[in-house]
mmCIF file of C-alpha atoms in Angstrom:
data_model
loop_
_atom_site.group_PDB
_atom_site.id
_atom_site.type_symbol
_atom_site.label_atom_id
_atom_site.label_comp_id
_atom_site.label_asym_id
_atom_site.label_seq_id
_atom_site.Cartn_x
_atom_site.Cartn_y
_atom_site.Cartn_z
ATOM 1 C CA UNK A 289 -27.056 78.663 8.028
ATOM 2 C CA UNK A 290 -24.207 79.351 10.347
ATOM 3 C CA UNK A 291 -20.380 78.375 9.017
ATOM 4 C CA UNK A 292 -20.007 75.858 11.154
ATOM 5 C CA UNK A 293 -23.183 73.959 9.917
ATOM 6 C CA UNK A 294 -22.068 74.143 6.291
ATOM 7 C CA UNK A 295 -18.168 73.078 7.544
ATOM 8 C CA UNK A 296 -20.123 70.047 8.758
ATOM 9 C CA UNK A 297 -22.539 69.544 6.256
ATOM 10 C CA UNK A 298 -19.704 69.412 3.683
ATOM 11 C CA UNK A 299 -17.143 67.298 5.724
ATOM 12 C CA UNK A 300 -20.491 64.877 5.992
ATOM 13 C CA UNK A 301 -20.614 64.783 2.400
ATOM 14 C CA UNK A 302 -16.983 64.632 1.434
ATOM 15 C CA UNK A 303 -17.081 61.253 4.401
ATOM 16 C CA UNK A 304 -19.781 59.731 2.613
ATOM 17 C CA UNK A 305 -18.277 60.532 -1.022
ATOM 18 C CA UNK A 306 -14.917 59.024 0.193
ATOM 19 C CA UNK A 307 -16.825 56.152 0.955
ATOM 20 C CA UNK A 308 -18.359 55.214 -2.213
ATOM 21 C CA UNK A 309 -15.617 56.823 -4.041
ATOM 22 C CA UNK A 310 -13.839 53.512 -2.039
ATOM 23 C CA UNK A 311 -16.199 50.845 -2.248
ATOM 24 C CA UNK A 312 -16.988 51.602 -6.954
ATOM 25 C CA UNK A 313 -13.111 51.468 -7.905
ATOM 26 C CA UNK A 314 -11.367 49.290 -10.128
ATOM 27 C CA UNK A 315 -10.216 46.453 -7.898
ATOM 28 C CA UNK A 316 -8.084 44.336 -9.708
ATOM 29 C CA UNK A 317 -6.260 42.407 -6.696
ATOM 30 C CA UNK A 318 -3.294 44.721 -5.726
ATOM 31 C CA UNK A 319 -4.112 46.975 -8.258
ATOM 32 C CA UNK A 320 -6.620 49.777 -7.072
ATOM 33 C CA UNK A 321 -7.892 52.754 -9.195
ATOM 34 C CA UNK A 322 -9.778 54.739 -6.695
ATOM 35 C CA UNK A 323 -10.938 58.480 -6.373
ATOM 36 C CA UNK A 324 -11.246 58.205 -2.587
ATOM 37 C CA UNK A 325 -8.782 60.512 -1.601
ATOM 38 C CA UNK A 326 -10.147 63.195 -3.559
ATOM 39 C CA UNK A 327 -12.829 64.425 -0.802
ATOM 40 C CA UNK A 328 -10.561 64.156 2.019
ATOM 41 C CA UNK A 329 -8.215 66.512 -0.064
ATOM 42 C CA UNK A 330 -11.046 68.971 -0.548
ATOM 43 C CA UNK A 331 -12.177 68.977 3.695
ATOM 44 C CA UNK A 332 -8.725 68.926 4.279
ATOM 45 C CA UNK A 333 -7.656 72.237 1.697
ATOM 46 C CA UNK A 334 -10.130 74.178 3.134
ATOM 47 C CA UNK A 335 -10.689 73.713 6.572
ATOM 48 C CA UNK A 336 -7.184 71.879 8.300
ATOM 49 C CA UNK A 337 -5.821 68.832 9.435
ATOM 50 C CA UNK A 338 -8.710 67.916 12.062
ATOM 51 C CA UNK A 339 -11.557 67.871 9.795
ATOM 52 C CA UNK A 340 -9.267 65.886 7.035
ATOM 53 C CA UNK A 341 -8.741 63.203 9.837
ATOM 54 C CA UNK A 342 -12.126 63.257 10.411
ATOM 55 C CA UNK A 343 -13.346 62.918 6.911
ATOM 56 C CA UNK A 344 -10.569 60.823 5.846
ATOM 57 C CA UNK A 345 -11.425 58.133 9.031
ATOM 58 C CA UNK A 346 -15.472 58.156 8.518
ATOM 59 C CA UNK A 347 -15.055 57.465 4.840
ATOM 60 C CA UNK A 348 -12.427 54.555 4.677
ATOM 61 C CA UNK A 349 -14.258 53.141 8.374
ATOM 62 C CA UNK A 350 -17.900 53.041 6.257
ATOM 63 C CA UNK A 351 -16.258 51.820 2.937
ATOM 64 C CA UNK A 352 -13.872 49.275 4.932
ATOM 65 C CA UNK A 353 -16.876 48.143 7.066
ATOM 66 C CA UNK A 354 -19.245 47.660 4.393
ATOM 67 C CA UNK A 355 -16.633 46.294 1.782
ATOM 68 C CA UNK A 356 -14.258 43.978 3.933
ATOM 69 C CA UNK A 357 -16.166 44.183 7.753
ATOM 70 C CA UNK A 358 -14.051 44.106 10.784
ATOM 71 C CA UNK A 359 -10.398 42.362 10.866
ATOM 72 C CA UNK A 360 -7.526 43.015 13.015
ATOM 73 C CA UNK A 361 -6.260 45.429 9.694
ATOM 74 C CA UNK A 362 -8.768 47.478 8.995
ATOM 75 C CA UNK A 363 -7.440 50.511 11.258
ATOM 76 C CA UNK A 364 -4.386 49.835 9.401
ATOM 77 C CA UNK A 365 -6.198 50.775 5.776
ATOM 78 C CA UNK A 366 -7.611 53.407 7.238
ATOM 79 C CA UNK A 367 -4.588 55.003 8.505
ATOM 80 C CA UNK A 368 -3.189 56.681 4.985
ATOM 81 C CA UNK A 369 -6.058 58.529 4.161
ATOM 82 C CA UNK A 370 -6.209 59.671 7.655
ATOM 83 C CA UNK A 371 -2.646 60.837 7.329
ATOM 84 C CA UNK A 372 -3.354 62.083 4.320
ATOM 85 C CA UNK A 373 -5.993 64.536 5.785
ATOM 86 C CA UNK A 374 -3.512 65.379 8.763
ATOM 87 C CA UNK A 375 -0.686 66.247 6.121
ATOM 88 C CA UNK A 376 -2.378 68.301 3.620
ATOM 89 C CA UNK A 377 -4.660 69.780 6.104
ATOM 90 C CA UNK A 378 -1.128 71.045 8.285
ATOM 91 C CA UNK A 379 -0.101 72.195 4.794
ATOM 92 C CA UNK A 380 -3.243 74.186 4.320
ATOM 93 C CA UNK A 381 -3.545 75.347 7.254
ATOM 94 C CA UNK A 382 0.690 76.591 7.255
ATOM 95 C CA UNK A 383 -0.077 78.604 4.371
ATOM 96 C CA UNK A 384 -3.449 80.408 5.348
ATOM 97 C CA UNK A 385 -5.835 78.291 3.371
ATOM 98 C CA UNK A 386 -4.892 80.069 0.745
ATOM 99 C CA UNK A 387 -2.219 78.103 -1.869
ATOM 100 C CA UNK A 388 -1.011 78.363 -5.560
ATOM 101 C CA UNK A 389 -2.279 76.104 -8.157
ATOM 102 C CA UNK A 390 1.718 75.249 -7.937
ATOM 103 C CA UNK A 391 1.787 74.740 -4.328
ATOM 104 C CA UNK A 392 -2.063 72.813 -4.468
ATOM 105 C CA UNK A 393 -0.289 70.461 -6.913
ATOM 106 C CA UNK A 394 3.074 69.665 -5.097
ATOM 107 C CA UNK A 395 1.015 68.868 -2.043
ATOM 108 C CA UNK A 396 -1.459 66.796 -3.863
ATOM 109 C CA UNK A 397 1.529 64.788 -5.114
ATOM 110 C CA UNK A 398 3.631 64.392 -2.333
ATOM 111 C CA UNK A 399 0.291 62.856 -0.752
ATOM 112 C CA UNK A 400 -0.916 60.422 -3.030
ATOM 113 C CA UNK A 401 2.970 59.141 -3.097
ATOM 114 C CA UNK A 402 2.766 59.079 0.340
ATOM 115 C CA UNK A 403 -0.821 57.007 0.272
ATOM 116 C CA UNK A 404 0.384 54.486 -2.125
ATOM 117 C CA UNK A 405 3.840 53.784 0.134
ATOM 118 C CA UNK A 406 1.441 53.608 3.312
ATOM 119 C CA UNK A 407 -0.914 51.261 1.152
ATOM 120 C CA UNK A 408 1.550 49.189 0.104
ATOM 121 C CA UNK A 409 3.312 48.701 3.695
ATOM 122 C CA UNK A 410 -0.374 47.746 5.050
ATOM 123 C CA UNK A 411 -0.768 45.319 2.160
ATOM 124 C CA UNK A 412 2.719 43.370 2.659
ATOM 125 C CA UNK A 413 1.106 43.736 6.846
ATOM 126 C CA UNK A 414 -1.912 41.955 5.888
ATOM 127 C CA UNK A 415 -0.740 39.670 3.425
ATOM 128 C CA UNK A 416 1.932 38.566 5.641
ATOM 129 C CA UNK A 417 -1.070 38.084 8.353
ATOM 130 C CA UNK A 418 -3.298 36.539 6.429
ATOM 131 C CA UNK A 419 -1.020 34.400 4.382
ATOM 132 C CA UNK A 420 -1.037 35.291 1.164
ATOM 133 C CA UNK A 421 2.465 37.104 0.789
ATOM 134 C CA UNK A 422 4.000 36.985 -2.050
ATOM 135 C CA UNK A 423 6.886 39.307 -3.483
ATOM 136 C CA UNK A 424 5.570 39.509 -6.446
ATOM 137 C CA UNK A 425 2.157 40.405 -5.676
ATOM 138 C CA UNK A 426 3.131 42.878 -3.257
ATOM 139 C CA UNK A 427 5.976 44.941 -5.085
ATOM 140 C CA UNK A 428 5.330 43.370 -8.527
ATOM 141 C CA UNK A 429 3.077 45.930 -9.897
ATOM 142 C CA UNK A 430 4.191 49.179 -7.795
ATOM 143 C CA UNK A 431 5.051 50.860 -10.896
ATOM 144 C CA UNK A 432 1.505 50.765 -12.512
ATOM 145 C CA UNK A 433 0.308 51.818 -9.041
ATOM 146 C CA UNK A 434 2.863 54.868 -8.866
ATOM 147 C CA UNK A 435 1.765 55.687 -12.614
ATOM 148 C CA UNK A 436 -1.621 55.525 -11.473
ATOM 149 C CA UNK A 437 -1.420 57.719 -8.523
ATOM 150 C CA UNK A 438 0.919 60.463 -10.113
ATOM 151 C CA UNK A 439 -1.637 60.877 -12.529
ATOM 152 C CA UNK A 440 -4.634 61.092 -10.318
ATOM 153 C CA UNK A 441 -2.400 63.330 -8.243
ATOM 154 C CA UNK A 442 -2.116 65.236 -11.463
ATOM 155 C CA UNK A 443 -5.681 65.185 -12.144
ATOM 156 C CA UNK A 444 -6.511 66.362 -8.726
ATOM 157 C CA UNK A 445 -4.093 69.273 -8.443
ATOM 158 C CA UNK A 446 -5.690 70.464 -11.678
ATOM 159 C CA UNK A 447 -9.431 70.236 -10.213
ATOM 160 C CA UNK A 448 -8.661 71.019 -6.324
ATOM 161 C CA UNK A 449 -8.309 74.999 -6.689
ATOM 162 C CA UNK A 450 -11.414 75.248 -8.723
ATOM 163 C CA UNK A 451 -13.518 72.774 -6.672
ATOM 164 C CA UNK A 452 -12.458 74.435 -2.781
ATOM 165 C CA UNK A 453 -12.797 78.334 -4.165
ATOM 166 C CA UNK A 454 -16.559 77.587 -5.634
ATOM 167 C CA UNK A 455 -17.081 75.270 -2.260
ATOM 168 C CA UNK A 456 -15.281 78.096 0.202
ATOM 169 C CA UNK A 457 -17.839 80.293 -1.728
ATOM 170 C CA UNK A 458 -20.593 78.610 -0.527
ATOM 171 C CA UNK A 459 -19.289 78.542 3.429
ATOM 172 C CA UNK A 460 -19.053 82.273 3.882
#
């Protein structure tokens, strides 16, 4: 099978993954425990910024579609993880595909911070649309959801190099 199949074989299945990775959290309201990132991380650490758009945008479009349907936000929930496969994927791709567990980790942190500020500004944008803002709903429980995304961040840096050298394995 040529490279380029398997690159989109695997950015197919790290889409759909994101997907249901999105749609089986723990929704509790404004508080979201979700793995979803996790495959865009993986498309975007090994093959650049492109294919992490790509397989950040198809995931969150199917989970936001089948989850929530159309409104006039759901481009705006879609946009972090998107960024999120544009900035680690530019990171990746700056440093030859080929990172530290050290520099895997600090990247992996700086983008689920990242995520959860970009969620929480489309959150106070739909509430406000919508009309259900509230200042406590929308900044009231930040901290858990920082807690909760420095430790997936964690958890991620620690299984990222692992996971994309036995994947990158399989592409050549």
């Amino acid at each position: 099978m040529a490279k380029n199949t398997k690159q989109l074989t695997i950015n197919a299945m790290m889409a759909a993954m994101c997907a249901v990775l999105g749609y089986i959290a723990l929704d509790m309201g404004n508080l979201k425990v979700t793995f979803e990132s996790l495959p865009i991380l993986i498309s975007a650490l090994m093959f650049g910024p492109v294919d992490g758009m790509i397989v950040g945008g198809m995931g969150t479009l199917v989970y936001q579609l089948l989850k929530y349907g159309v409104s006039a936000t759901t481009l705006l929930w879609m946009a972090p993880y998107i960024i999120c496969g544009l900035i680690v994927g530019l990171y990746a791709k700056k440093h030859g595909f080929a990172m530290s567990k050290g520099q895997i980790m600090f990247i992996v942190i700086i983008n689920e911070l990242l995520i959860t500020a970009l969620n929480t500004g489309v959150l106070y944008i739909d509430s406000k649309l919508y009309g259900y803002y509230s200042a406590a709903f929308i900044f009231g429980s930040l901290v858990p959801r920082i807690a909760i995304c420095v430790g997936k961040a964690i958890v991620f840096g620690l299984v990222l190099p692992g996971l994309t050298k036995a994947l990158k394995h399989q592409v050549r």
